[in-house]
Amino acid sequence: MSAKQVLDGPALLQKIRRIAFQIFENNFEENEIIIAGVSDQGFALADMLSKHLLEISSISATPVEILLNKEVPYESPVRFSADIKTFENKVIIVVDDVLNTGRTFSYSLAPFLSIPVKKLQVAVLIDRNYRKFPIAADYKGYELSTTIAEHVEVIVTDDIRRGVYLR
């Protein structure tokens, strides 16, 4: 089955920039925000959001990678590319490319519940609305109604293929 492009590169960048503005509007009094992205495309998105936040505000936005096995997240602990103390008493935005069932986010959010944080929010580029876990996105770029069998692929890091594809 061939891929159908849902969002092209410029539209994708526009969605990312809009999310950055929304994050700024809701956190304009903060000096520092941690943008924690789920490994791979989620972290690439977190990195881009951090750069956009730095362009539009004086907030220090630090990207951090969340390392977990998306296929079996319960088999090994969630790890970070920074020390867990980095997150204490900060606003944390947890980011991934696609919110499908909410399972990946549920496991990604769990470690933050054991430390004191100012605010914990969720940002996602594509929201598919197939919840099996009680996760809702505070920031979303695009809502996409598809069948459960269809696969959404987000490519944030490749300039040539950058976009959102439906397979």
Short mmCIF file of N, CA and C in Angstrom, two decimals:
data_model
loop_
_atom_site.label_atom_id
_atom_site.label_comp_id
_atom_site.label_asym_id
_atom_site.label_seq_id
_atom_site.Cartn_x
_atom_site.Cartn_y
_atom_site.Cartn_z
N MET A 1 0.83 -1.18 0.00
CA MET A 1 0.00 0.00 0.00
C MET A 1 0.88 1.24 0.00
N SER A 2 0.59 2.17 -0.88
CA SER A 2 1.41 3.37 -0.97
C SER A 2 1.03 4.36 0.12
N ALA A 3 1.94 5.25 0.41
CA ALA A 3 1.72 6.23 1.46
C ALA A 3 1.04 7.47 0.89
N LYS A 4 0.09 7.98 1.63
CA LYS A 4 -0.60 9.22 1.27
C LYS A 4 -0.09 10.30 2.21
N GLN A 5 0.44 11.38 1.64
CA GLN A 5 0.95 12.46 2.48
C GLN A 5 -0.22 13.30 2.99
N VAL A 6 -0.32 13.40 4.31
CA VAL A 6 -1.40 14.15 4.96
C VAL A 6 -0.96 15.59 5.21
N LEU A 7 0.27 15.77 5.64
CA LEU A 7 0.86 17.09 5.85
C LEU A 7 2.23 17.13 5.18
N ASP A 8 2.51 18.18 4.43
CA ASP A 8 3.84 18.31 3.84
C ASP A 8 4.76 19.06 4.81
N GLY A 9 6.01 19.20 4.43
CA GLY A 9 7.01 19.83 5.30
C GLY A 9 6.62 21.20 5.82
N PRO A 10 6.24 22.15 4.94
CA PRO A 10 5.86 23.49 5.44
C PRO A 10 4.66 23.46 6.39
N ALA A 11 3.66 22.64 6.10
CA ALA A 11 2.49 22.54 6.98
C ALA A 11 2.88 21.95 8.32
N LEU A 12 3.77 20.97 8.30
CA LEU A 12 4.25 20.35 9.52
C LEU A 12 4.99 21.37 10.39
N LEU A 13 5.86 22.16 9.77
CA LEU A 13 6.60 23.18 10.51
C LEU A 13 5.66 24.25 11.07
N GLN A 14 4.61 24.57 10.33
CA GLN A 14 3.62 25.54 10.81
C GLN A 14 2.91 25.00 12.06
N LYS A 15 2.57 23.72 12.07
CA LYS A 15 1.92 23.10 13.24
C LYS A 15 2.87 23.13 14.45
N ILE A 16 4.13 22.83 14.22
CA ILE A 16 5.12 22.82 15.30
C ILE A 16 5.28 24.23 15.87
N ARG A 17 5.35 25.22 15.01
CA ARG A 17 5.48 26.61 15.46
C ARG A 17 4.25 27.04 16.27
N ARG A 18 3.06 26.64 15.81
CA ARG A 18 1.83 26.99 16.53
C ARG A 18 1.83 26.36 17.92
N ILE A 19 2.25 25.10 18.01
CA ILE A 19 2.34 24.44 19.32
C ILE A 19 3.31 25.19 20.23
N ALA A 20 4.44 25.63 19.67
CA ALA A 20 5.42 26.39 20.46
C ALA A 20 4.80 27.67 21.00
N PHE A 21 4.01 28.36 20.18
CA PHE A 21 3.33 29.57 20.65
C PHE A 21 2.33 29.25 21.76
N GLN A 22 1.61 28.15 21.62
CA GLN A 22 0.64 27.76 22.66
C GLN A 22 1.35 27.44 23.97
N ILE A 23 2.47 26.74 23.88
CA ILE A 23 3.25 26.43 25.08
C ILE A 23 3.72 27.72 25.74
N PHE A 24 4.20 28.66 24.94
CA PHE A 24 4.64 29.95 25.47
C PHE A 24 3.49 30.71 26.13
N GLU A 25 2.34 30.75 25.48
CA GLU A 25 1.18 31.45 26.03
C GLU A 25 0.75 30.88 27.38
N ASN A 26 0.85 29.58 27.54
CA ASN A 26 0.42 28.94 28.79
C ASN A 26 1.50 28.90 29.87
N ASN A 27 2.72 29.30 29.49
CA ASN A 27 3.84 29.23 30.45
C ASN A 27 4.72 30.47 30.38
N PHE A 28 4.16 31.62 30.00
CA PHE A 28 4.97 32.82 29.78
C PHE A 28 5.68 33.33 31.03
N GLU A 29 5.22 32.96 32.21
CA GLU A 29 5.86 33.41 33.44
C GLU A 29 7.04 32.55 33.86
N GLU A 30 7.28 31.46 33.14
CA GLU A 30 8.36 30.54 33.50
C GLU A 30 9.70 31.01 32.93
N ASN A 31 10.77 30.69 33.64
CA ASN A 31 12.12 30.96 33.14
C ASN A 31 12.67 29.78 32.36
N GLU A 32 12.22 28.57 32.75
CA GLU A 32 12.74 27.36 32.12
C GLU A 32 11.63 26.32 31.98
N ILE A 33 11.63 25.65 30.85
CA ILE A 33 10.71 24.56 30.57
C ILE A 33 11.53 23.38 30.08
N ILE A 34 11.16 22.19 30.50
CA ILE A 34 11.78 20.97 29.98
C ILE A 34 10.84 20.39 28.94
N ILE A 35 11.35 20.17 27.75
CA ILE A 35 10.58 19.54 26.68
C ILE A 35 11.13 18.12 26.55
N ALA A 36 10.39 17.15 27.09
CA ALA A 36 10.84 15.75 27.13
C ALA A 36 10.18 14.98 26.00
N GLY A 37 10.97 14.55 25.03
CA GLY A 37 10.45 13.84 23.87
C GLY A 37 10.73 12.36 23.92
N VAL A 38 9.71 11.57 23.57
CA VAL A 38 9.87 10.12 23.49
C VAL A 38 10.84 9.81 22.35
N SER A 39 11.78 8.90 22.60
CA SER A 39 12.86 8.61 21.65
C SER A 39 12.40 8.52 20.20
N ASP A 40 13.28 8.89 19.32
CA ASP A 40 13.10 8.93 17.87
C ASP A 40 12.35 10.20 17.47
N GLN A 41 11.23 10.06 16.78
CA GLN A 41 10.53 11.24 16.24
C GLN A 41 9.97 12.15 17.34
N GLY A 42 9.61 11.59 18.48
CA GLY A 42 9.14 12.41 19.60
C GLY A 42 10.24 13.34 20.11
N PHE A 43 11.47 12.81 20.19
CA PHE A 43 12.58 13.65 20.62
C PHE A 43 12.94 14.67 19.55
N ALA A 44 12.88 14.29 18.28
CA ALA A 44 13.14 15.24 17.20
C ALA A 44 12.14 16.39 17.27
N LEU A 45 10.89 16.07 17.55
CA LEU A 45 9.85 17.08 17.70
C LEU A 45 10.12 17.96 18.92
N ALA A 46 10.53 17.36 20.03
CA ALA A 46 10.86 18.12 21.24
C ALA A 46 12.00 19.09 20.97
N ASP A 47 12.99 18.64 20.22
CA ASP A 47 14.13 19.50 19.88
C ASP A 47 13.66 20.68 19.03
N MET A 48 12.80 20.43 18.06
CA MET A 48 12.29 21.52 17.22
C MET A 48 11.42 22.49 18.03
N LEU A 49 10.59 21.97 18.92
CA LEU A 49 9.77 22.83 19.76
C LEU A 49 10.65 23.71 20.65
N SER A 50 11.72 23.14 21.19
CA SER A 50 12.65 23.90 22.02
C SER A 50 13.27 25.04 21.24
N LYS A 51 13.68 24.77 20.02
CA LYS A 51 14.29 25.82 19.17
C LYS A 51 13.29 26.92 18.86
N HIS A 52 12.05 26.54 18.55
CA HIS A 52 11.03 27.55 18.26
C HIS A 52 10.71 28.38 19.50
N LEU A 53 10.65 27.75 20.67
CA LEU A 53 10.40 28.49 21.91
C LEU A 53 11.52 29.50 22.17
N LEU A 54 12.74 29.11 21.90
CA LEU A 54 13.87 30.03 22.09
C LEU A 54 13.79 31.20 21.12
N GLU A 55 13.26 30.97 19.91
CA GLU A 55 13.11 32.04 18.91
C GLU A 55 12.04 33.05 19.30
N ILE A 56 10.95 32.58 19.91
CA ILE A 56 9.80 33.45 20.15
C ILE A 56 9.70 33.97 21.59
N SER A 57 10.57 33.50 22.49
CA SER A 57 10.46 33.91 23.89
C SER A 57 11.82 33.92 24.56
N SER A 58 11.81 34.36 25.81
CA SER A 58 13.04 34.35 26.60
C SER A 58 13.11 33.12 27.51
N ILE A 59 12.17 32.20 27.33
CA ILE A 59 12.15 30.98 28.14
C ILE A 59 13.27 30.05 27.69
N SER A 60 14.00 29.53 28.64
CA SER A 60 15.01 28.52 28.35
C SER A 60 14.30 27.17 28.19
N ALA A 61 14.29 26.65 27.00
CA ALA A 61 13.61 25.38 26.72
C ALA A 61 14.66 24.30 26.50
N THR A 62 14.68 23.32 27.38
CA THR A 62 15.69 22.27 27.33
C THR A 62 15.09 20.97 26.83
N PRO A 63 15.56 20.47 25.67
CA PRO A 63 15.06 19.17 25.20
C PRO A 63 15.75 18.02 25.93
N VAL A 64 14.95 17.04 26.34
CA VAL A 64 15.47 15.84 27.02
C VAL A 64 14.82 14.64 26.35
N GLU A 65 15.60 13.59 26.14
CA GLU A 65 15.06 12.39 25.49
C GLU A 65 14.56 11.39 26.52
N ILE A 66 13.35 10.87 26.26
CA ILE A 66 12.78 9.80 27.07
C ILE A 66 13.08 8.49 26.35
N LEU A 67 13.78 7.61 27.02
CA LEU A 67 14.20 6.35 26.42
C LEU A 67 13.35 5.21 26.97
N LEU A 68 12.57 4.58 26.08
CA LEU A 68 11.77 3.42 26.46
C LEU A 68 11.49 2.58 25.24
N ASN A 69 11.17 1.33 25.48
CA ASN A 69 10.81 0.42 24.40
C ASN A 69 9.31 0.59 24.14
N LYS A 70 8.95 1.18 23.02
CA LYS A 70 7.54 1.46 22.72
C LYS A 70 6.71 0.19 22.55
N GLU A 71 7.33 -0.88 22.12
CA GLU A 71 6.59 -2.13 21.90
C GLU A 71 6.22 -2.82 23.20
N VAL A 72 7.15 -2.86 24.15
CA VAL A 72 6.91 -3.47 25.46
C VAL A 72 7.46 -2.54 26.55
N PRO A 73 6.78 -1.42 26.81
CA PRO A 73 7.31 -0.42 27.75
C PRO A 73 7.36 -0.88 29.20
N TYR A 74 6.64 -1.92 29.54
CA TYR A 74 6.59 -2.42 30.92
C TYR A 74 7.73 -3.37 31.24
N GLU A 75 8.53 -3.76 30.25
CA GLU A 75 9.60 -4.74 30.51
C GLU A 75 10.89 -4.11 31.04
N SER A 76 11.08 -2.82 30.82
CA SER A 76 12.29 -2.17 31.33
C SER A 76 11.92 -0.76 31.78
N PRO A 77 12.68 -0.22 32.72
CA PRO A 77 12.33 1.10 33.24
C PRO A 77 12.55 2.21 32.21
N VAL A 78 11.78 3.27 32.36
CA VAL A 78 11.94 4.45 31.51
C VAL A 78 13.21 5.16 31.96
N ARG A 79 14.02 5.57 30.99
CA ARG A 79 15.26 6.29 31.28
C ARG A 79 15.21 7.64 30.57
N PHE A 80 16.11 8.55 30.97
CA PHE A 80 16.18 9.88 30.38
C PHE A 80 17.61 10.21 29.98
N SER A 81 17.75 11.14 29.04
CA SER A 81 19.08 11.59 28.65
C SER A 81 19.63 12.62 29.63
N ALA A 82 18.90 12.91 30.69
CA ALA A 82 19.33 13.82 31.75
C ALA A 82 19.00 13.19 33.10
N ASP A 83 19.63 13.70 34.13
CA ASP A 83 19.36 13.22 35.48
C ASP A 83 17.93 13.57 35.88
N ILE A 84 17.27 12.70 36.61
CA ILE A 84 15.88 12.89 37.03
C ILE A 84 15.71 14.18 37.85
N LYS A 85 16.76 14.60 38.54
CA LYS A 85 16.69 15.83 39.35
C LYS A 85 16.55 17.07 38.46
N THR A 86 16.90 16.96 37.19
CA THR A 86 16.74 18.06 36.23
C THR A 86 15.29 18.51 36.15
N PHE A 87 14.36 17.60 36.39
CA PHE A 87 12.94 17.86 36.20
C PHE A 87 12.26 18.47 37.44
N GLU A 88 12.92 18.41 38.58
CA GLU A 88 12.29 18.83 39.83
C GLU A 88 11.88 20.31 39.80
N ASN A 89 10.65 20.57 40.21
CA ASN A 89 10.09 21.92 40.32
C ASN A 89 10.14 22.70 39.01
N LYS A 90 9.96 22.00 37.91
CA LYS A 90 9.95 22.64 36.58
C LYS A 90 8.65 22.29 35.86
N VAL A 91 8.36 23.07 34.85
CA VAL A 91 7.27 22.74 33.94
C VAL A 91 7.83 21.74 32.95
N ILE A 92 7.13 20.63 32.76
CA ILE A 92 7.57 19.58 31.85
C ILE A 92 6.50 19.36 30.79
N ILE A 93 6.92 19.42 29.54
CA ILE A 93 6.03 19.09 28.43
C ILE A 93 6.53 17.77 27.85
N VAL A 94 5.73 16.73 27.93
CA VAL A 94 6.09 15.43 27.38
C VAL A 94 5.55 15.37 25.95
N VAL A 95 6.43 15.03 25.01
CA VAL A 95 6.13 15.14 23.58
C VAL A 95 6.33 13.81 22.86
N ASP A 96 5.41 13.50 21.95
CA ASP A 96 5.60 12.39 21.01
C ASP A 96 4.95 12.79 19.69
N ASP A 97 5.27 12.05 18.66
CA ASP A 97 4.76 12.41 17.34
C ASP A 97 3.28 12.06 17.18
N VAL A 98 2.87 10.85 17.60
CA VAL A 98 1.49 10.40 17.41
C VAL A 98 0.92 9.91 18.74
N LEU A 99 -0.29 10.38 19.07
CA LEU A 99 -1.02 9.86 20.23
C LEU A 99 -2.10 8.94 19.68
N ASN A 100 -1.91 7.66 19.91
CA ASN A 100 -2.85 6.66 19.41
C ASN A 100 -3.68 6.12 20.57
N THR A 101 -3.20 5.11 21.24
CA THR A 101 -3.96 4.52 22.36
C THR A 101 -3.65 5.21 23.69
N GLY A 102 -2.51 5.88 23.79
CA GLY A 102 -2.09 6.51 25.03
C GLY A 102 -1.14 5.66 25.85
N ARG A 103 -0.84 4.45 25.39
CA ARG A 103 0.02 3.54 26.15
C ARG A 103 1.44 4.11 26.32
N THR A 104 2.06 4.56 25.24
CA THR A 104 3.42 5.08 25.33
C THR A 104 3.48 6.28 26.27
N PHE A 105 2.51 7.18 26.15
CA PHE A 105 2.48 8.33 27.05
C PHE A 105 2.29 7.92 28.50
N SER A 106 1.43 6.94 28.75
CA SER A 106 1.20 6.49 30.12
C SER A 106 2.50 6.05 30.78
N TYR A 107 3.28 5.26 30.09
CA TYR A 107 4.55 4.80 30.64
C TYR A 107 5.58 5.92 30.70
N SER A 108 5.54 6.85 29.74
CA SER A 108 6.47 7.98 29.72
C SER A 108 6.22 8.95 30.87
N LEU A 109 4.95 9.11 31.24
CA LEU A 109 4.59 10.05 32.30
C LEU A 109 4.85 9.50 33.71
N ALA A 110 4.83 8.20 33.85
CA ALA A 110 4.92 7.56 35.18
C ALA A 110 6.09 8.05 36.03
N PRO A 111 7.32 8.15 35.52
CA PRO A 111 8.43 8.59 36.39
C PRO A 111 8.26 10.01 36.93
N PHE A 112 7.53 10.86 36.22
CA PHE A 112 7.35 12.24 36.67
C PHE A 112 6.40 12.33 37.86
N LEU A 113 5.61 11.29 38.09
CA LEU A 113 4.66 11.30 39.19
C LEU A 113 5.31 11.08 40.55
N SER A 114 6.58 10.69 40.54
CA SER A 114 7.28 10.43 41.80
C SER A 114 8.21 11.57 42.21
N ILE A 115 8.20 12.67 41.46
CA ILE A 115 9.04 13.83 41.80
C ILE A 115 8.16 15.09 41.82
N PRO A 116 8.58 16.12 42.55
CA PRO A 116 7.80 17.36 42.55
C PRO A 116 8.01 18.13 41.23
N VAL A 117 6.93 18.41 40.53
CA VAL A 117 7.00 19.21 39.31
C VAL A 117 5.97 20.34 39.41
N LYS A 118 6.22 21.45 38.72
CA LYS A 118 5.27 22.57 38.71
C LYS A 118 4.04 22.24 37.88
N LYS A 119 4.29 21.68 36.71
CA LYS A 119 3.21 21.39 35.77
C LYS A 119 3.69 20.29 34.85
N LEU A 120 2.79 19.39 34.48
CA LEU A 120 3.09 18.29 33.58
C LEU A 120 2.05 18.31 32.47
N GLN A 121 2.51 18.54 31.24
CA GLN A 121 1.59 18.63 30.11
C GLN A 121 2.03 17.70 28.99
N VAL A 122 1.11 17.45 28.05
CA VAL A 122 1.36 16.55 26.93
C VAL A 122 1.18 17.31 25.62
N ALA A 123 2.15 17.14 24.72
CA ALA A 123 2.07 17.73 23.38
C ALA A 123 2.26 16.61 22.36
N VAL A 124 1.46 16.66 21.32
CA VAL A 124 1.51 15.64 20.29
C VAL A 124 1.28 16.29 18.94
N LEU A 125 1.95 15.79 17.92
CA LEU A 125 1.76 16.34 16.59
C LEU A 125 0.47 15.82 15.97
N ILE A 126 0.22 14.52 16.08
CA ILE A 126 -0.98 13.90 15.51
C ILE A 126 -1.76 13.20 16.62
N ASP A 127 -3.04 13.53 16.74
CA ASP A 127 -3.92 12.88 17.71
C ASP A 127 -4.91 12.02 16.94
N ARG A 128 -4.86 10.70 17.16
CA ARG A 128 -5.72 9.76 16.42
C ARG A 128 -6.98 9.37 17.16
N ASN A 129 -7.08 9.67 18.44
CA ASN A 129 -8.29 9.41 19.22
C ASN A 129 -8.71 7.95 19.32
N TYR A 130 -7.77 7.07 19.61
CA TYR A 130 -8.08 5.66 19.86
C TYR A 130 -7.68 5.30 21.29
N ARG A 131 -8.20 6.00 22.27
CA ARG A 131 -7.76 5.86 23.65
C ARG A 131 -8.07 4.51 24.27
N LYS A 132 -7.05 3.94 24.88
CA LYS A 132 -7.19 2.79 25.77
C LYS A 132 -6.68 3.17 27.15
N PHE A 133 -5.96 4.29 27.22
CA PHE A 133 -5.40 4.82 28.46
C PHE A 133 -5.91 6.25 28.63
N PRO A 134 -6.06 6.72 29.87
CA PRO A 134 -6.65 8.05 30.10
C PRO A 134 -5.66 9.20 29.88
N ILE A 135 -5.26 9.39 28.64
CA ILE A 135 -4.31 10.43 28.28
C ILE A 135 -4.98 11.39 27.30
N ALA A 136 -4.87 12.67 27.59
CA ALA A 136 -5.38 13.71 26.68
C ALA A 136 -4.24 14.68 26.41
N ALA A 137 -4.15 15.14 25.18
CA ALA A 137 -3.09 16.07 24.80
C ALA A 137 -3.51 17.50 25.14
N ASP A 138 -2.60 18.23 25.79
CA ASP A 138 -2.81 19.65 26.06
C ASP A 138 -2.56 20.47 24.80
N TYR A 139 -1.63 19.99 23.98
CA TYR A 139 -1.27 20.65 22.73
C TYR A 139 -1.28 19.62 21.62
N LYS A 140 -2.00 19.89 20.56
CA LYS A 140 -2.00 18.97 19.42
C LYS A 140 -1.91 19.75 18.13
N GLY A 141 -1.15 19.18 17.21
CA GLY A 141 -0.98 19.83 15.92
C GLY A 141 -2.10 19.54 14.97
N TYR A 142 -2.57 18.28 14.98
CA TYR A 142 -3.54 17.85 13.97
C TYR A 142 -4.30 16.64 14.49
N GLU A 143 -5.61 16.65 14.35
CA GLU A 143 -6.42 15.48 14.70
C GLU A 143 -6.72 14.73 13.41
N LEU A 144 -6.52 13.42 13.45
CA LEU A 144 -6.65 12.62 12.25
C LEU A 144 -7.55 11.43 12.52
N SER A 145 -8.66 11.37 11.82
CA SER A 145 -9.57 10.22 11.95
C SER A 145 -9.20 9.18 10.91
N THR A 146 -8.82 8.01 11.39
CA THR A 146 -8.41 6.93 10.51
C THR A 146 -8.98 5.63 11.06
N THR A 147 -8.82 4.57 10.31
CA THR A 147 -9.17 3.27 10.86
C THR A 147 -8.02 2.82 11.75
N ILE A 148 -8.29 1.95 12.70
CA ILE A 148 -7.27 1.48 13.62
C ILE A 148 -6.16 0.74 12.87
N ALA A 149 -6.47 0.15 11.71
CA ALA A 149 -5.48 -0.60 10.95
C ALA A 149 -4.51 0.30 10.20
N GLU A 150 -4.87 1.54 9.96
CA GLU A 150 -3.99 2.44 9.24
C GLU A 150 -2.84 2.89 10.13
N HIS A 151 -1.70 3.14 9.51
CA HIS A 151 -0.50 3.54 10.23
C HIS A 151 -0.17 4.98 9.87
N VAL A 152 0.09 5.80 10.87
CA VAL A 152 0.49 7.18 10.65
C VAL A 152 1.99 7.28 10.91
N GLU A 153 2.72 7.78 9.94
CA GLU A 153 4.16 7.94 10.08
C GLU A 153 4.50 9.42 10.01
N VAL A 154 5.20 9.91 11.03
CA VAL A 154 5.62 11.30 11.07
C VAL A 154 7.12 11.33 10.86
N ILE A 155 7.55 12.16 9.92
CA ILE A 155 8.98 12.33 9.68
C ILE A 155 9.31 13.80 9.93
N VAL A 156 9.98 14.04 11.05
CA VAL A 156 10.31 15.40 11.45
C VAL A 156 11.73 15.76 11.03
N THR A 157 12.63 14.79 10.98
CA THR A 157 14.05 15.08 10.84
C THR A 157 14.59 15.09 9.42
N ASP A 158 13.88 14.58 8.45
CA ASP A 158 14.37 14.47 7.09
C ASP A 158 13.78 15.59 6.24
N ASP A 159 14.63 16.50 5.75
CA ASP A 159 14.13 17.65 4.98
C ASP A 159 13.40 17.24 3.70
N ILE A 160 13.84 16.17 3.05
CA ILE A 160 13.25 15.77 1.78
C ILE A 160 11.88 15.12 1.99
N ARG A 161 11.76 14.22 2.96
CA ARG A 161 10.50 13.50 3.19
C ARG A 161 9.70 14.07 4.35
N ARG A 162 10.13 15.17 4.94
CA ARG A 162 9.46 15.72 6.12
C ARG A 162 7.97 15.85 5.86
N GLY A 163 7.19 15.32 6.80
CA GLY A 163 5.75 15.40 6.68
C GLY A 163 5.06 14.30 7.47
N VAL A 164 3.76 14.19 7.27
CA VAL A 164 2.96 13.17 7.92
C VAL A 164 2.36 12.31 6.83
N TYR A 165 2.54 10.99 6.96
CA TYR A 165 2.09 10.04 5.93
C TYR A 165 1.13 9.04 6.54
N LEU A 166 0.14 8.66 5.75
CA LEU A 166 -0.84 7.65 6.14
C LEU A 166 -0.63 6.42 5.28
N ARG A 167 -0.44 5.27 5.94
CA ARG A 167 -0.22 4.01 5.21
C ARG A 167 -1.34 3.05 5.51
#
